[in-house]
Amino acid sequence: MTEATTDTARDYYTSDDAVEFYSTVWGGEDIHVGLYDDTKDIREASRRTVDRMAATVGDLSGKKVLDIGAGYGGGARRIASEHGAGHVTCLNIAPAENARNRKLTAEQGLEDRVSVVEGSFDDLPFEDASFDVVWSQDAILHAPDRGAVLSEVARVLKPGGDFIFTDPMQADGIEDTASLKPIYDRIHLANLASFGFYRDALKERGMDEVRIDDLSPQLRNHYAQVAEDLDAQRAELSTDDSFVDRMLEGLAHWVRGADAGKLTWGIMHFRKRG
């Protein structure tokens, strides 16, 4: 990331208001988009995403996994405890999230299976070909140079290694992006990626598409559910109403963008050529 964008992301995710919002309303351990086919519970929906990603990538038994943009580490702990990953390294830029990740990991007795490293995913502090799997949930959208992130992913993966990830994106082929500008402005970036961007960029970096599941309706479901829960829990939060109102406004932009067919989301699986 650029220094300015890195500082903005770190400061935001470290702020008291953001920590309370994400840990209390948005999933607790997992602050990523969930699967809501027959539930309105954010935590359950988020766990389902992790489980579906694990099923998509295949047997994780004994594998060395890197989770980039790991947040509170909920996904990392689940693939270690429930899906057999040998060791998961969480790479994340926000100290407050990393501290909570370490605390939850220790409480669940997973310190020998899950570790936390502070750093940026466009400059990974790991040797070439260090990991069997790179995992990421809804994090790469925050990178001003997504190509740099993907280059780093390709570098640290072993030949034949898997990249499994999700990301909120804009639809391919959009010419008029004016309605998405409020979203761009809130994440301090000029645009979002797309399925087509990831296909082309990863192919250029020596990775083959294994499977892409377009689950775009779930993006709308998720942001709408977070907004509903946030509004319902407003009185229980220590944050002031202005923070809650700003968050509700931001969530509404995502819902409207999804309703207009301009936003997409899905599970993407690529493999590094041997």
PDB file of N, CA and C in Angstrom, residues 1-70:
ATOM      1  N   MET A   1       0.830  -1.189   0.000  1.00  0.00           N
ATOM      2  CA  MET A   1       0.000   0.000   0.000  1.00  0.00           C
ATOM      3  C   MET A   1       0.872   1.249   0.000  1.00  0.00           C
ATOM      4  N   THR A   2       0.319   2.362  -0.502  1.00  0.00           N
ATOM      5  CA  THR A   2       1.013   3.605  -0.307  1.00  0.00           C
ATOM      6  C   THR A   2       0.996   3.944   1.170  1.00  0.00           C
ATOM      7  N   GLU A   3       1.931   4.804   1.602  1.00  0.00           N
ATOM      8  CA  GLU A   3       2.001   5.145   3.019  1.00  0.00           C
ATOM      9  C   GLU A   3       0.714   5.786   3.504  1.00  0.00           C
ATOM     10  N   ALA A   4       0.125   6.690   2.692  1.00  0.00           N
ATOM     11  CA  ALA A   4      -1.102   7.375   3.115  1.00  0.00           C
ATOM     12  C   ALA A   4      -2.253   6.388   3.266  1.00  0.00           C
ATOM     13  N   THR A   5      -2.392   5.471   2.297  1.00  0.00           N
ATOM     14  CA  THR A   5      -3.485   4.510   2.367  1.00  0.00           C
ATOM     15  C   THR A   5      -3.266   3.524   3.501  1.00  0.00           C
ATOM     16  N   THR A   6      -2.023   3.123   3.708  1.00  0.00           N
ATOM     17  CA  THR A   6      -1.712   2.239   4.830  1.00  0.00           C
ATOM     18  C   THR A   6      -2.084   2.889   6.147  1.00  0.00           C
ATOM     19  N   ASP A   7      -1.722   4.158   6.322  1.00  0.00           N
ATOM     20  CA  ASP A   7      -2.042   4.861   7.564  1.00  0.00           C
ATOM     21  C   ASP A   7      -3.546   4.996   7.742  1.00  0.00           C
ATOM     22  N   THR A   8      -4.282   5.280   6.658  1.00  0.00           N
ATOM     23  CA  THR A   8      -5.735   5.422   6.745  1.00  0.00           C
ATOM     24  C   THR A   8      -6.374   4.109   7.185  1.00  0.00           C
ATOM     25  N   ALA A   9      -5.964   2.997   6.556  1.00  0.00           N
ATOM     26  CA  ALA A   9      -6.525   1.693   6.919  1.00  0.00           C
ATOM     27  C   ALA A   9      -6.196   1.343   8.358  1.00  0.00           C
ATOM     28  N   ARG A  10      -4.931   1.537   8.745  1.00  0.00           N
ATOM     29  CA  ARG A  10      -4.517   1.191  10.112  1.00  0.00           C
ATOM     30  C   ARG A  10      -5.274   2.034  11.132  1.00  0.00           C
ATOM     31  N   ASP A  11      -5.365   3.346  10.886  1.00  0.00           N
ATOM     32  CA  ASP A  11      -6.031   4.227  11.844  1.00  0.00           C
ATOM     33  C   ASP A  11      -7.511   3.896  11.963  1.00  0.00           C
ATOM     34  N   TYR A  12      -8.155   3.606  10.828  1.00  0.00           N
ATOM     35  CA  TYR A  12      -9.578   3.313  10.881  1.00  0.00           C
ATOM     36  C   TYR A  12      -9.851   2.035  11.665  1.00  0.00           C
ATOM     37  N   TYR A  13      -9.160   0.956  11.315  1.00  0.00           N
ATOM     38  CA  TYR A  13      -9.450  -0.327  11.954  1.00  0.00           C
ATOM     39  C   TYR A  13      -8.969  -0.395  13.400  1.00  0.00           C
ATOM     40  N   THR A  14      -8.156   0.598  13.808  1.00  0.00           N
ATOM     41  CA  THR A  14      -7.684   0.650  15.184  1.00  0.00           C
ATOM     42  C   THR A  14      -8.557   1.554  16.045  1.00  0.00           C
ATOM     43  N   SER A  15      -9.416   2.357  15.434  1.00  0.00           N
ATOM     44  CA  SER A  15     -10.238   3.289  16.190  1.00  0.00           C
ATOM     45  C   SER A  15     -11.206   2.542  17.096  1.00  0.00           C
ATOM     46  N   ASP A  16     -11.509   3.138  18.254  1.00  0.00           N
ATOM     47  CA  ASP A  16     -12.403   2.487  19.220  1.00  0.00           C
ATOM     48  C   ASP A  16     -13.771   2.205  18.624  1.00  0.00           C
ATOM     49  N   ASP A  17     -14.301   3.167  17.856  1.00  0.00           N
ATOM     50  CA  ASP A  17     -15.625   2.977  17.264  1.00  0.00           C
ATOM     51  C   ASP A  17     -15.640   1.793  16.301  1.00  0.00           C
ATOM     52  N   ALA A  18     -14.603   1.711  15.445  1.00  0.00           N
ATOM     53  CA  ALA A  18     -14.556   0.620  14.477  1.00  0.00           C
ATOM     54  C   ALA A  18     -14.385  -0.727  15.166  1.00  0.00           C
ATOM     55  N   VAL A  19     -13.538  -0.768  16.192  1.00  0.00           N
ATOM     56  CA  VAL A  19     -13.322  -2.028  16.915  1.00  0.00           C
ATOM     57  C   VAL A  19     -14.632  -2.511  17.524  1.00  0.00           C
ATOM     58  N   GLU A  20     -15.379  -1.605  18.153  1.00  0.00           N
ATOM     59  CA  GLU A  20     -16.646  -2.009  18.762  1.00  0.00           C
ATOM     60  C   GLU A  20     -17.642  -2.462  17.695  1.00  0.00           C
ATOM     61  N   PHE A  21     -17.728  -1.717  16.604  1.00  0.00           N
ATOM     62  CA  PHE A  21     -18.666  -2.066  15.539  1.00  0.00           C
ATOM     63  C   PHE A  21     -18.363  -3.443  14.961  1.00  0.00           C
ATOM     64  N   TYR A  22     -17.120  -3.668  14.566  1.00  0.00           N
ATOM     65  CA  TYR A  22     -16.790  -4.929  13.905  1.00  0.00           C
ATOM     66  C   TYR A  22     -16.830  -6.109  14.868  1.00  0.00           C
ATOM     67  N   SER A  23     -16.402  -5.904  16.108  1.00  0.00           N
ATOM     68  CA  SER A  23     -16.370  -7.026  17.045  1.00  0.00           C
ATOM     69  C   SER A  23     -17.747  -7.330  17.621  1.00  0.00           C
ATOM     70  N   THR A  24     -18.609  -6.310  17.743  1.00  0.00           N
ATOM     71  CA  THR A  24     -19.916  -6.504  18.370  1.00  0.00           C
ATOM     72  C   THR A  24     -21.014  -6.801  17.362  1.00  0.00           C
ATOM     73  N   VAL A  25     -21.066  -6.033  16.289  1.00  0.00           N
ATOM     74  CA  VAL A  25     -22.161  -6.158  15.318  1.00  0.00           C
ATOM     75  C   VAL A  25     -21.785  -7.074  14.156  1.00  0.00           C
ATOM     76  N   TRP A  26     -20.608  -6.834  13.594  1.00  0.00           N
ATOM     77  CA  TRP A  26     -20.238  -7.485  12.346  1.00  0.00           C
ATOM     78  C   TRP A  26     -19.436  -8.768  12.615  1.00  0.00           C
ATOM     79  N   GLY A  27     -20.074  -9.763  13.207  1.00  0.00           N
ATOM     80  CA  GLY A  27     -19.493 -11.099  13.214  1.00  0.00           C
ATOM     81  C   GLY A  27     -18.660 -11.504  14.400  1.00  0.00           C
ATOM     82  N   GLY A  28     -18.140 -10.568  15.184  1.00  0.00           N
ATOM     83  CA  GLY A  28     -17.363 -10.952  16.353  1.00  0.00           C
ATOM     84  C   GLY A  28     -15.966 -11.422  16.027  1.00  0.00           C
ATOM     85  N   GLU A  29     -15.829 -12.655  15.572  1.00  0.00           N
ATOM     86  CA  GLU A  29     -14.528 -13.198  15.202  1.00  0.00           C
ATOM     87  C   GLU A  29     -14.247 -13.060  13.718  1.00  0.00           C
ATOM     88  N   ASP A  30     -15.290 -12.906  12.929  1.00  0.00           N
ATOM     89  CA  ASP A  30     -15.174 -12.960  11.475  1.00  0.00           C
ATOM     90  C   ASP A  30     -15.902 -11.754  10.885  1.00  0.00           C
ATOM     91  N   ILE A  31     -15.175 -10.860  10.234  1.00  0.00           N
ATOM     92  CA  ILE A  31     -15.796  -9.621   9.747  1.00  0.00           C
ATOM     93  C   ILE A  31     -15.864  -9.625   8.219  1.00  0.00           C
ATOM     94  N   HIS A  32     -16.350 -10.747   7.699  1.00  0.00           N
ATOM     95  CA  HIS A  32     -16.390 -10.921   6.258  1.00  0.00           C
ATOM     96  C   HIS A  32     -17.808 -11.240   5.789  1.00  0.00           C
ATOM     97  N   VAL A  33     -18.020 -11.176   4.476  1.00  0.00           N
ATOM     98  CA  VAL A  33     -19.339 -11.428   3.894  1.00  0.00           C
ATOM     99  C   VAL A  33     -19.736 -12.882   4.130  1.00  0.00           C
ATOM    100  N   GLY A  34     -20.994 -13.074   4.537  1.00  0.00           N
ATOM    101  CA  GLY A  34     -21.490 -14.413   4.846  1.00  0.00           C
ATOM    102  C   GLY A  34     -22.429 -14.956   3.793  1.00  0.00           C
ATOM    103  N   LEU A  35     -22.846 -16.202   4.006  1.00  0.00           N
ATOM    104  CA  LEU A  35     -23.808 -16.878   3.139  1.00  0.00           C
ATOM    105  C   LEU A  35     -25.123 -17.019   3.901  1.00  0.00           C
ATOM    106  N   TYR A  36     -26.177 -16.397   3.382  1.00  0.00           N
ATOM    107  CA  TYR A  36     -27.428 -16.224   4.119  1.00  0.00           C
ATOM    108  C   TYR A  36     -28.597 -17.006   3.519  1.00  0.00           C
ATOM    109  N   ASP A  37     -28.346 -18.164   2.966  1.00  0.00           N
ATOM    110  CA  ASP A  37     -29.422 -18.888   2.281  1.00  0.00           C
ATOM    111  C   ASP A  37     -30.603 -19.174   3.195  1.00  0.00           C
ATOM    112  N   ASP A  38     -30.368 -19.537   4.446  1.00  0.00           N
ATOM    113  CA  ASP A  38     -31.481 -19.821   5.350  1.00  0.00           C
ATOM    114  C   ASP A  38     -31.167 -19.355   6.769  1.00  0.00           C
ATOM    115  N   THR A  39     -30.444 -18.254   6.877  1.00  0.00           N
ATOM    116  CA  THR A  39     -30.153 -17.696   8.195  1.00  0.00           C
ATOM    117  C   THR A  39     -30.056 -16.181   8.103  1.00  0.00           C
ATOM    118  N   LYS A  40     -30.321 -15.523   9.219  1.00  0.00           N
ATOM    119  CA  LYS A  40     -30.099 -14.076   9.324  1.00  0.00           C
ATOM    120  C   LYS A  40     -29.031 -13.784  10.364  1.00  0.00           C
ATOM    121  N   ASP A  41     -28.389 -14.821  10.864  1.00  0.00           N
ATOM    122  CA  ASP A  41     -27.356 -14.665  11.875  1.00  0.00           C
ATOM    123  C   ASP A  41     -26.007 -14.424  11.196  1.00  0.00           C
ATOM    124  N   ILE A  42     -25.425 -13.249  11.439  1.00  0.00           N
ATOM    125  CA  ILE A  42     -24.191 -12.869  10.753  1.00  0.00           C
ATOM    126  C   ILE A  42     -23.065 -13.842  11.059  1.00  0.00           C
ATOM    127  N   ARG A  43     -22.957 -14.247  12.314  1.00  0.00           N
ATOM    128  CA  ARG A  43     -21.864 -15.151  12.689  1.00  0.00           C
ATOM    129  C   ARG A  43     -21.991 -16.504  11.990  1.00  0.00           C
ATOM    130  N   GLU A  44     -23.186 -17.041  11.963  1.00  0.00           N
ATOM    131  CA  GLU A  44     -23.409 -18.322  11.288  1.00  0.00           C
ATOM    132  C   GLU A  44     -23.144 -18.186   9.793  1.00  0.00           C
ATOM    133  N   ALA A  45     -23.635 -17.109   9.187  1.00  0.00           N
ATOM    134  CA  ALA A  45     -23.420 -16.898   7.754  1.00  0.00           C
ATOM    135  C   ALA A  45     -21.931 -16.781   7.438  1.00  0.00           C
ATOM    136  N   SER A  46     -21.196 -16.108   8.301  1.00  0.00           N
ATOM    137  CA  SER A  46     -19.759 -15.948   8.084  1.00  0.00           C
ATOM    138  C   SER A  46     -19.033 -17.280   8.189  1.00  0.00           C
ATOM    139  N   ARG A  47     -19.421 -18.103   9.156  1.00  0.00           N
ATOM    140  CA  ARG A  47     -18.807 -19.433   9.277  1.00  0.00           C
ATOM    141  C   ARG A  47     -19.077 -20.270   8.031  1.00  0.00           C
ATOM    142  N   ARG A  48     -20.267 -20.110   7.464  1.00  0.00           N
ATOM    143  CA  ARG A  48     -20.594 -20.868   6.263  1.00  0.00           C
ATOM    144  C   ARG A  48     -19.691 -20.483   5.090  1.00  0.00           C
ATOM    145  N   THR A  49     -19.324 -19.216   5.004  1.00  0.00           N
ATOM    146  CA  THR A  49     -18.395 -18.811   3.955  1.00  0.00           C
ATOM    147  C   THR A  49     -17.066 -19.527   4.115  1.00  0.00           C
ATOM    148  N   VAL A  50     -16.546 -19.536   5.338  1.00  0.00           N
ATOM    149  CA  VAL A  50     -15.273 -20.214   5.594  1.00  0.00           C
ATOM    150  C   VAL A  50     -15.373 -21.688   5.215  1.00  0.00           C
ATOM    151  N   ASP A  51     -16.451 -22.339   5.626  1.00  0.00           N
ATOM    152  CA  ASP A  51     -16.613 -23.760   5.343  1.00  0.00           C
ATOM    153  C   ASP A  51     -16.715 -24.026   3.838  1.00  0.00           C
ATOM    154  N   ARG A  52     -17.431 -23.154   3.131  1.00  0.00           N
ATOM    155  CA  ARG A  52     -17.554 -23.351   1.682  1.00  0.00           C
ATOM    156  C   ARG A  52     -16.215 -23.121   0.989  1.00  0.00           C
ATOM    157  N   MET A  53     -15.454 -22.119   1.439  1.00  0.00           N
ATOM    158  CA  MET A  53     -14.130 -21.896   0.862  1.00  0.00           C
ATOM    159  C   MET A  53     -13.233 -23.093   1.109  1.00  0.00           C
ATOM    160  N   ALA A  54     -13.284 -23.637   2.318  1.00  0.00           N
ATOM    161  CA  ALA A  54     -12.455 -24.798   2.641  1.00  0.00           C
ATOM    162  C   ALA A  54     -12.843 -25.991   1.771  1.00  0.00           C
ATOM    163  N   ALA A  55     -14.132 -26.196   1.566  1.00  0.00           N
ATOM    164  CA  ALA A  55     -14.586 -27.290   0.713  1.00  0.00           C
ATOM    165  C   ALA A  55     -14.148 -27.082  -0.734  1.00  0.00           C
ATOM    166  N   THR A  56     -14.133 -25.820  -1.161  1.00  0.00           N
ATOM    167  CA  THR A  56     -13.745 -25.501  -2.537  1.00  0.00           C
ATOM    168  C   THR A  56     -12.266 -25.769  -2.778  1.00  0.00           C
ATOM    169  N   VAL A  57     -11.428 -25.364  -1.838  1.00  0.00           N
ATOM    170  CA  VAL A  57      -9.979 -25.522  -2.036  1.00  0.00           C
ATOM    171  C   VAL A  57      -9.539 -26.965  -1.841  1.00  0.00           C
ATOM    172  N   GLY A  58     -10.309 -27.757  -1.100  1.00  0.00           N
ATOM    173  CA  GLY A  58      -9.982 -29.161  -0.926  1.00  0.00           C
ATOM    174  C   GLY A  58      -9.256 -29.445   0.376  1.00  0.00           C
ATOM    175  N   ASP A  59      -8.654 -30.612   0.453  1.00  0.00           N
ATOM    176  CA  ASP A  59      -8.041 -31.100   1.686  1.00  0.00           C
ATOM    177  C   ASP A  59      -6.944 -30.151   2.180  1.00  0.00           C
ATOM    178  N   LEU A  60      -7.125 -29.623   3.390  1.00  0.00           N
ATOM    179  CA  LEU A  60      -6.143 -28.716   3.991  1.00  0.00           C
ATOM    180  C   LEU A  60      -5.257 -29.422   5.018  1.00  0.00           C
ATOM    181  N   SER A  61      -5.410 -30.712   5.155  1.00  0.00           N
ATOM    182  CA  SER A  61      -4.711 -31.442   6.207  1.00  0.00           C
ATOM    183  C   SER A  61      -3.202 -31.214   6.146  1.00  0.00           C
ATOM    184  N   GLY A  62      -2.669 -30.692   7.251  1.00  0.00           N
ATOM    185  CA  GLY A  62      -1.237 -30.498   7.374  1.00  0.00           C
ATOM    186  C   GLY A  62      -0.654 -29.375   6.545  1.00  0.00           C
ATOM    187  N   LYS A  63      -1.485 -28.645   5.818  1.00  0.00           N
ATOM    188  CA  LYS A  63      -0.946 -27.632   4.903  1.00  0.00           C
ATOM    189  C   LYS A  63      -0.601 -26.337   5.634  1.00  0.00           C
ATOM    190  N   LYS A  64       0.361 -25.640   5.050  1.00  0.00           N
ATOM    191  CA  LYS A  64       0.803 -24.353   5.562  1.00  0.00           C
ATOM    192  C   LYS A  64       0.038 -23.255   4.820  1.00  0.00           C
ATOM    193  N   VAL A  65      -0.769 -22.487   5.561  1.00  0.00           N
ATOM    194  CA  VAL A  65      -1.700 -21.531   4.963  1.00  0.00           C
ATOM    195  C   VAL A  65      -1.330 -20.116   5.399  1.00  0.00           C
ATOM    196  N   LEU A  66      -1.412 -19.171   4.470  1.00  0.00           N
ATOM    197  CA  LEU A  66      -1.250 -17.748   4.769  1.00  0.00           C
ATOM    198  C   LEU A  66      -2.580 -17.059   4.540  1.00  0.00           C
ATOM    199  N   ASP A  67      -3.103 -16.393   5.557  1.00  0.00           N
ATOM    200  CA  ASP A  67      -4.352 -15.626   5.471  1.00  0.00           C
ATOM    201  C   ASP A  67      -3.981 -14.151   5.418  1.00  0.00           C
ATOM    202  N   ILE A  68      -4.162 -13.524   4.250  1.00  0.00           N
ATOM    203  CA  ILE A  68      -3.785 -12.115   4.100  1.00  0.00           C
ATOM    204  C   ILE A  68      -4.997 -11.220   4.357  1.00  0.00           C
ATOM    205  N   GLY A  69      -4.784 -10.193   5.201  1.00  0.00           N
ATOM    206  CA  GLY A  69      -5.899  -9.359   5.633  1.00  0.00           C
ATOM    207  C   GLY A  69      -6.807 -10.130   6.560  1.00  0.00           C
ATOM    208  N   ALA A  70      -6.222 -10.779   7.571  1.00  0.00           N
ATOM    209  CA  ALA A  70      -6.918 -11.796   8.368  1.00  0.00           C
ATOM    210  C   ALA A  70      -7.896 -11.234   9.386  1.00  0.00           C
TER     211      ALA A  70
END
